[in-house]
CSV table of C-alpha atoms and ligand atoms in Angstrom, one decimal:
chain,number,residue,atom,x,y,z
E,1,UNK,CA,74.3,30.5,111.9
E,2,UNK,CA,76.4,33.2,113.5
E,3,UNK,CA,78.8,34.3,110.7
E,4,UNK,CA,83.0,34.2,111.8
E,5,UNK,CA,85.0,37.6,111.2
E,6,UNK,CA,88.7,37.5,111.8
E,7,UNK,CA,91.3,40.4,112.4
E,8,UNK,CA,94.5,40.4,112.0
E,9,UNK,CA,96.0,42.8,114.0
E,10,UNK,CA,98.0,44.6,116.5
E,11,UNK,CA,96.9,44.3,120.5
E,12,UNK,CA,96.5,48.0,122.2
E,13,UNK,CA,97.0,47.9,125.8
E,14,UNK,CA,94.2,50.7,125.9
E,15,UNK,CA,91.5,49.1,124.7
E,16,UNK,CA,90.4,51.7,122.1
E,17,UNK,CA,92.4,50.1,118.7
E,18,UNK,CA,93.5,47.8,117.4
E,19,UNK,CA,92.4,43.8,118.4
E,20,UNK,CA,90.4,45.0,120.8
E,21,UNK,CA,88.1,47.5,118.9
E,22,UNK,CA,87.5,45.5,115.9
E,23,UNK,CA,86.6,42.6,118.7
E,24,UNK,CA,84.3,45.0,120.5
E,25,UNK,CA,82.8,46.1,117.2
E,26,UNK,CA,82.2,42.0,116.2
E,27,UNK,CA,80.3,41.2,119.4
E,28,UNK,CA,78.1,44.5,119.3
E,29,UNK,CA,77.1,43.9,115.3
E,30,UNK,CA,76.4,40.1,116.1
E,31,UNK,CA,79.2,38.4,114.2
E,32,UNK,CA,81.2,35.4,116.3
E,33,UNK,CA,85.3,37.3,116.5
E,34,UNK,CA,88.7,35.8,116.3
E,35,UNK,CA,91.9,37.5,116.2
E,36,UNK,CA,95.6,37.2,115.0
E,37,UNK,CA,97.6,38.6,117.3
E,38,UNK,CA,100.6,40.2,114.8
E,39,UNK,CA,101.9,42.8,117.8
E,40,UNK,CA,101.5,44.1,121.0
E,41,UNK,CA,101.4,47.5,121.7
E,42,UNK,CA,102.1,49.4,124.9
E,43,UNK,CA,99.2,51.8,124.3
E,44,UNK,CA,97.1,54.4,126.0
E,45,UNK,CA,94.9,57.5,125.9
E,46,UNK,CA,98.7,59.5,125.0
E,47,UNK,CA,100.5,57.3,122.5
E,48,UNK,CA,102.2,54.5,121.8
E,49,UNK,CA,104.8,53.8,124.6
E,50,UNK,CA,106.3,50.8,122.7
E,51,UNK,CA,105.7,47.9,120.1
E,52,UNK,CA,106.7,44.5,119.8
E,53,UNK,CA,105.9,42.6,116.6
E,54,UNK,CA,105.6,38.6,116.8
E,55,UNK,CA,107.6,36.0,114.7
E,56,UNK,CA,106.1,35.5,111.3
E,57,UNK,CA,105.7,31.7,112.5
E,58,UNK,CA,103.4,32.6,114.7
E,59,UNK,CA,101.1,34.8,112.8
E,60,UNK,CA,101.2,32.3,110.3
E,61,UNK,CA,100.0,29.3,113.1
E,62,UNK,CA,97.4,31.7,114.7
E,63,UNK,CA,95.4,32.0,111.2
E,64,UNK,CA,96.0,28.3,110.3
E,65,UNK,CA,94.7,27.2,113.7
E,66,UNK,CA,91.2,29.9,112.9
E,67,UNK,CA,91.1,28.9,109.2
E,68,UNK,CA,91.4,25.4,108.9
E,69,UNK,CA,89.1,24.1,111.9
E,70,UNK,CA,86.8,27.0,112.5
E,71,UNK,CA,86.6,29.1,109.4
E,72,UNK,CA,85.9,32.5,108.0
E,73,UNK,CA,83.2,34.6,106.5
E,74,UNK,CA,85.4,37.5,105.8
E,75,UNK,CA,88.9,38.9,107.3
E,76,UNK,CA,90.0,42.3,108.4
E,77,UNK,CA,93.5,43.3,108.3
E,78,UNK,CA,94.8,46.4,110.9
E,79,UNK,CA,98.4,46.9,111.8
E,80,UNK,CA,101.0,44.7,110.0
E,81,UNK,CA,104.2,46.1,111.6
E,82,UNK,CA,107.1,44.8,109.3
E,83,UNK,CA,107.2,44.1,105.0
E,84,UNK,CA,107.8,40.4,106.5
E,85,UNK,CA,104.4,40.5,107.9
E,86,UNK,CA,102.8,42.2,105.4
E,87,UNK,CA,103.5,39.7,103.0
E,88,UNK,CA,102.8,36.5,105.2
E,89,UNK,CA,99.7,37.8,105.7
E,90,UNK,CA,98.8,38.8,101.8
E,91,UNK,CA,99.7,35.5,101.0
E,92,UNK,CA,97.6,34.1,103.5
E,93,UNK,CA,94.6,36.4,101.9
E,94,UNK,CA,94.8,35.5,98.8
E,95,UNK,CA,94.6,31.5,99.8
E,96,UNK,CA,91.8,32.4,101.7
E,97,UNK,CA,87.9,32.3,100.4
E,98,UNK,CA,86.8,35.1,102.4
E,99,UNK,CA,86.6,38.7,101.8
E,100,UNK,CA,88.8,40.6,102.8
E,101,UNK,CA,89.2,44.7,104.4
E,102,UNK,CA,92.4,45.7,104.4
E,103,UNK,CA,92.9,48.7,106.3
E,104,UNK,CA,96.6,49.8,106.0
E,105,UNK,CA,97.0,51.3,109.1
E,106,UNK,CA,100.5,53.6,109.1
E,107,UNK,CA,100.5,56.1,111.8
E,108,UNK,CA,98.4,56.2,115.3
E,109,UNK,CA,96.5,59.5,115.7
E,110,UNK,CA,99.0,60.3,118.0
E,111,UNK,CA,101.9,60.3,115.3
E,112,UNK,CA,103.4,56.7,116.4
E,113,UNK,CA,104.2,54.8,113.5
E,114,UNK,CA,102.9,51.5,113.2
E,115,UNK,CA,104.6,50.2,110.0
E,116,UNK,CA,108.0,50.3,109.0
E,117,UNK,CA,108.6,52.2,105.7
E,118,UNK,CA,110.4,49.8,104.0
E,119,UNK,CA,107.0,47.8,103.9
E,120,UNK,CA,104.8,50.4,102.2
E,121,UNK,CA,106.0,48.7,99.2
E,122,UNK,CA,104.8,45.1,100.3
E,123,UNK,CA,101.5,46.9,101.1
E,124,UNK,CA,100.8,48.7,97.8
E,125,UNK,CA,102.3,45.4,95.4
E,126,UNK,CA,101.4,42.3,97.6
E,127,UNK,CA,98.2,43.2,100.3
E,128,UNK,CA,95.9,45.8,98.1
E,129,UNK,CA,95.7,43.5,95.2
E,130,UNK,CA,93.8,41.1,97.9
E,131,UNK,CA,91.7,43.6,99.1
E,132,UNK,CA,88.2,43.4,98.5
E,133,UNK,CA,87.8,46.9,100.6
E,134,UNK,CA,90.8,49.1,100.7
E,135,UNK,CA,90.3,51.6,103.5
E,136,UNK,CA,93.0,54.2,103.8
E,137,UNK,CA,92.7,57.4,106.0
E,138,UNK,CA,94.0,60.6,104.1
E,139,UNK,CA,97.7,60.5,105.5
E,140,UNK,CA,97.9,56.5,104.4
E,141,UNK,CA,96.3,57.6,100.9
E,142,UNK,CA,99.6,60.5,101.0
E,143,UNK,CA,102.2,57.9,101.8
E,144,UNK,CA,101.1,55.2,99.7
E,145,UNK,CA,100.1,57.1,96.0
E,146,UNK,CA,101.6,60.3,97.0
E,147,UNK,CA,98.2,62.1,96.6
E,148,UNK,CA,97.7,64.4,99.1
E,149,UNK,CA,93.8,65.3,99.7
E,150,UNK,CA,92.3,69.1,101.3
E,151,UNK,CA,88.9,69.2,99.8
E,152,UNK,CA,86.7,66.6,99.3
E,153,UNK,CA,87.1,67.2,95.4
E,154,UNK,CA,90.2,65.5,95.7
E,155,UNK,CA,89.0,62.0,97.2
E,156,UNK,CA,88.6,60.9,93.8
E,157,UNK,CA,91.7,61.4,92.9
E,158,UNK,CA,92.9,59.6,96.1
E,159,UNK,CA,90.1,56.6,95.3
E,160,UNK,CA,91.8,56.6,91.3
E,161,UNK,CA,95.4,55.9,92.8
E,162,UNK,CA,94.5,53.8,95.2
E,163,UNK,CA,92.3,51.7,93.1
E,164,UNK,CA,95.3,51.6,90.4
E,165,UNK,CA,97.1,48.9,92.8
E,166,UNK,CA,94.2,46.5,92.3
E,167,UNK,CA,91.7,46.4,95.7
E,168,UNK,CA,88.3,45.6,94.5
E,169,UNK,CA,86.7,48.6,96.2
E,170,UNK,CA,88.4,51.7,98.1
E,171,UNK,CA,86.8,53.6,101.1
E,172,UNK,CA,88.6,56.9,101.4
E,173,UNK,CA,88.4,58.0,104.6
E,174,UNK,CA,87.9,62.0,105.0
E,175,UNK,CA,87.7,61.6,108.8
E,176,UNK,CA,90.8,64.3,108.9
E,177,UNK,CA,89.2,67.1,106.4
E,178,UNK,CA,87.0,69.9,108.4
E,179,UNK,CA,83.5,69.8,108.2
E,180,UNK,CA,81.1,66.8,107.8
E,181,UNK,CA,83.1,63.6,107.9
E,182,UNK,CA,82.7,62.2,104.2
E,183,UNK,CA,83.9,58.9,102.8
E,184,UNK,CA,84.2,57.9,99.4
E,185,UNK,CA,83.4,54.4,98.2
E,186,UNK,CA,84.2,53.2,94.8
E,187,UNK,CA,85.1,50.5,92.4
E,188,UNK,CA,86.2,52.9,89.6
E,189,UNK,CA,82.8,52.9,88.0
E,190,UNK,CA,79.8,53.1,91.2
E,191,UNK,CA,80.7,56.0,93.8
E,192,UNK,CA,79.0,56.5,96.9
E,193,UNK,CA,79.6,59.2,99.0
E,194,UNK,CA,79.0,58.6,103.1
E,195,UNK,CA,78.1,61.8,104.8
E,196,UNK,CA,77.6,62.5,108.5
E,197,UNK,CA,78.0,65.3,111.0
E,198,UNK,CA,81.0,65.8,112.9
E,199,UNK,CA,80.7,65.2,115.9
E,200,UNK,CA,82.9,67.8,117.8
E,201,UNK,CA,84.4,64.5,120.4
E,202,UNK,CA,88.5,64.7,120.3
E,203,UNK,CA,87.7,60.9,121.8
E,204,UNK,CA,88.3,59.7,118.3
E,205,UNK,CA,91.0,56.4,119.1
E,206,UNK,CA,90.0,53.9,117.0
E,207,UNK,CA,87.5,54.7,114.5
E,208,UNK,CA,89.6,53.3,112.3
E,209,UNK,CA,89.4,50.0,113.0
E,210,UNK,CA,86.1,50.1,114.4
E,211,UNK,CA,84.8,51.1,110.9
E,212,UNK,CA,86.8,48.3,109.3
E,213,UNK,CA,85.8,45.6,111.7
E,214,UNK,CA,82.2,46.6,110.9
E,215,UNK,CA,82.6,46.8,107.2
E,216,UNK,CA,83.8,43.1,107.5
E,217,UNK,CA,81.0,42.4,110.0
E,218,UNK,CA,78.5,43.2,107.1
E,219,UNK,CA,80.1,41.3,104.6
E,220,UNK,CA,80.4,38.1,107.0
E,221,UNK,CA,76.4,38.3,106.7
E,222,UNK,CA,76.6,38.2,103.3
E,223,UNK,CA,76.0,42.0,102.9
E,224,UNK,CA,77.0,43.7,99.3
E,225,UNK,CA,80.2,46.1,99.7
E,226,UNK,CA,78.3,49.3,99.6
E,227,UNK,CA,75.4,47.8,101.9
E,228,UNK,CA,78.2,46.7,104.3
E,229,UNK,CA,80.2,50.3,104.2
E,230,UNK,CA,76.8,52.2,104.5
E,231,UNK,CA,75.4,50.1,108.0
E,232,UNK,CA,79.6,50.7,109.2
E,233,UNK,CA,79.5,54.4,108.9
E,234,UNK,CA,76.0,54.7,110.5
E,235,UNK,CA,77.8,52.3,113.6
E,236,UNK,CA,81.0,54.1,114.0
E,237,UNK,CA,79.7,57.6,113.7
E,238,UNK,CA,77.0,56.5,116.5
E,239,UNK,CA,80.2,55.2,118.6
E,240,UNK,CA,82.0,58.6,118.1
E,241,UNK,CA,79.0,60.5,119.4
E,242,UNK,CA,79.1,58.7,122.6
E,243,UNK,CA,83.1,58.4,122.8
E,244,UNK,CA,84.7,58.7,126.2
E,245,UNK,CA,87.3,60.3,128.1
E,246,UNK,CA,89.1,57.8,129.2
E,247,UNK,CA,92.7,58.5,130.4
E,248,UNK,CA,94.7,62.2,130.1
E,249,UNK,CA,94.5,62.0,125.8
E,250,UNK,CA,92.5,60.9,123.0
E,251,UNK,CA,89.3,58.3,124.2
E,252,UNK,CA,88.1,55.8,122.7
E,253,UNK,CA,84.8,55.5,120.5
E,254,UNK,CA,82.2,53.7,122.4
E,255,UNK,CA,81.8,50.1,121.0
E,256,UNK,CA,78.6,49.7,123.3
E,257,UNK,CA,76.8,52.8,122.0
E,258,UNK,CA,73.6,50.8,120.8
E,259,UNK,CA,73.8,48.8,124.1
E,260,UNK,CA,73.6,51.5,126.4
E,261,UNK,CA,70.9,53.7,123.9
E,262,UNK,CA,68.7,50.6,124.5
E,263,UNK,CA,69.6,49.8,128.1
G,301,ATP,N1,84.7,63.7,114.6
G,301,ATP,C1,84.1,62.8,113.8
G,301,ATP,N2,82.8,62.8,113.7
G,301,ATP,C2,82.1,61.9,113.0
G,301,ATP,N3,82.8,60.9,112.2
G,301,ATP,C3,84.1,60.9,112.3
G,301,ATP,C4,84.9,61.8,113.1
G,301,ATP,N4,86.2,61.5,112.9
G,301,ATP,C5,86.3,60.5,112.1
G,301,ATP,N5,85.0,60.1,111.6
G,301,ATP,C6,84.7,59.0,110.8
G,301,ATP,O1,85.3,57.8,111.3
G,301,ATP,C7,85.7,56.9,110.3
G,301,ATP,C8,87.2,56.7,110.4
G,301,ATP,O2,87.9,57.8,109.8
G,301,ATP,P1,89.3,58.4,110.2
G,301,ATP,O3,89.7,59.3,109.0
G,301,ATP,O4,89.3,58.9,111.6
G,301,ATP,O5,90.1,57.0,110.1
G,301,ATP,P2,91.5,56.7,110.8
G,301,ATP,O6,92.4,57.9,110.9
G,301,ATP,O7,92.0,55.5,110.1
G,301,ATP,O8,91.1,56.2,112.2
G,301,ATP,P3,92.1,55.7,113.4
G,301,ATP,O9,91.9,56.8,114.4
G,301,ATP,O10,91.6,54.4,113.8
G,301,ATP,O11,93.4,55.6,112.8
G,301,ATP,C9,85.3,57.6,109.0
G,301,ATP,O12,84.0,57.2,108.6
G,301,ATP,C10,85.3,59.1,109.4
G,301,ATP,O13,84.5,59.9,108.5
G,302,MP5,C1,97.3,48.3,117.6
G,302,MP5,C2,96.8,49.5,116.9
G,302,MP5,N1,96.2,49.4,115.7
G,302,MP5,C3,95.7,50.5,115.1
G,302,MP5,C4,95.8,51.7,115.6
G,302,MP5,C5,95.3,53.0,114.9
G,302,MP5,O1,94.3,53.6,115.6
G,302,MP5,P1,94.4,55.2,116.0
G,302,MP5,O2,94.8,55.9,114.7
G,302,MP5,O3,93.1,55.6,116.5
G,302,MP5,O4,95.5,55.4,117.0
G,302,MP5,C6,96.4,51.8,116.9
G,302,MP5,N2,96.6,53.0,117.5
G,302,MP5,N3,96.9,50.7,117.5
């Protein structure tokens, strides 16, 4: 049986983010993806050239349609867009017997935002308390707890405020400290820390996603969290060795990485 994953998401026009990443990242892991389209983006190797969100209705049908006929092994969650989104979609979690990554996206690594402030209180009161894997990136962790993280010392700290708003586990992203990238994984009582060189590659869009989509990948096949995070780090920093340059900015990571290696 070929587990389902779902995203809910935002479409980027690029190809690097987004829908299309954590689709990418399904079909290369093995897992059967299906999306919930909850904006478009006008997106490319330079930014974010505009955003449209969809009607709540419409969300709502999209994971009713994937839910009740064809169902779910687990859900990942990207960009949300609006506090009205946000909370359609935590409600829809939490009725839902899959688990779920919620990765709050906030800003684009171009410094587009991608939520609305006025819903970072929907996210840290209605969708982390569904979270089964929180996984914030240092400048979410800052405008979410108000933690702000330099050393790696301090991704505890960031895990503790996080976890305070009642996601099962949190992955802290230190993809944005210098040095190795390290994440920190923990439930408030096991920590695991996930190190591995950085690659110097500024093609960097949408490892993000790409390690969510793979975290819910491995839980889909009935992987434990930290078994899940561990296989998703070793698959996205794999996909950032081999990112692109793909337009005049920031590439993408490559999704196909283990294709090609073995082609
Ligand atoms: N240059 C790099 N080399 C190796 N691994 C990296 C590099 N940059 C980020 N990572 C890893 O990629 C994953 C995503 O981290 P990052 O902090 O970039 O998330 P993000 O900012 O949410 O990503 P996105 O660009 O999709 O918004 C983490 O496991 C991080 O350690
Ligand atoms: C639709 C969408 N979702 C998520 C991201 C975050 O990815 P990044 O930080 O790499 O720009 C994005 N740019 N676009």
């Amino acid at each position: 049986m070929i587990p389902n994953v779902l995203t809910v998401a935002g479409s980027d026009s690029g190809g690097g983010a987004g829908i299309q990443a954590d689709l990418k990242t399904m079909l290369a892991l093995g897992v059967h993806g299906m999306s919930v389209v909850t904006a478009v983006t006008a997106q490319n190797s330079l930014g974010v050239q505009g955003a449209w969100e969809l009607p709540v209705e419409a969300v709502r049908a999209q994971y009713r349609s994937v839910v009740d006929d064809i169902g779910v092994q687990a859900v990942k969650t990207g960009m949300l867009a609006s506090a009205e989104l946000v909370e359609a979609v935590a409600e829809l979690l939490a009725g839902t017997d899959a688990p779920a990554v919620v990765d709050p996206v906030g800003v684009s690594k171009h410094g587009d935002s991608l939520l609305a402030a006025s819903a970072l209180d929907s996210v840290r009161t209605r969708l982390l308390p569904v979270a089964t894997v929180a996984t914030p990136n240092l400048d979410e962790v800052a405008q979410l707890t108000g933690v702000r993280v330099e050393s790696e010392e301090e991704l505890r700290r960031a895990a503790a405020a996080v976890l305070a708003y009642g996601p099962r586990w949190v992955l802290i992203k230190g993809g944005h400290l210098p040095g190795d990238a390290v994440d920190l994984l923990t439930d408030g009582s096991e920590e695991h820390w996930l190190r591995a060189p950085r690659h110097d590659n500024r093609h960097t869009h949408g490892t993000g996603c790409t390690l969510a989509s793979a975290i819910a990948s491995g839980l889909a096949k009935g992987r434990s969290v930290p078994e899940a995070v561990t296989a998703a780090k070793q698959y996205v920093t794999g996909a950032v060795a081999a990112g692109f340059a793909l337009g005049g900015g920031i590439g993408p990571v490559d999704h196909g990485w283990r294709f090609r290696a073995g082609a």
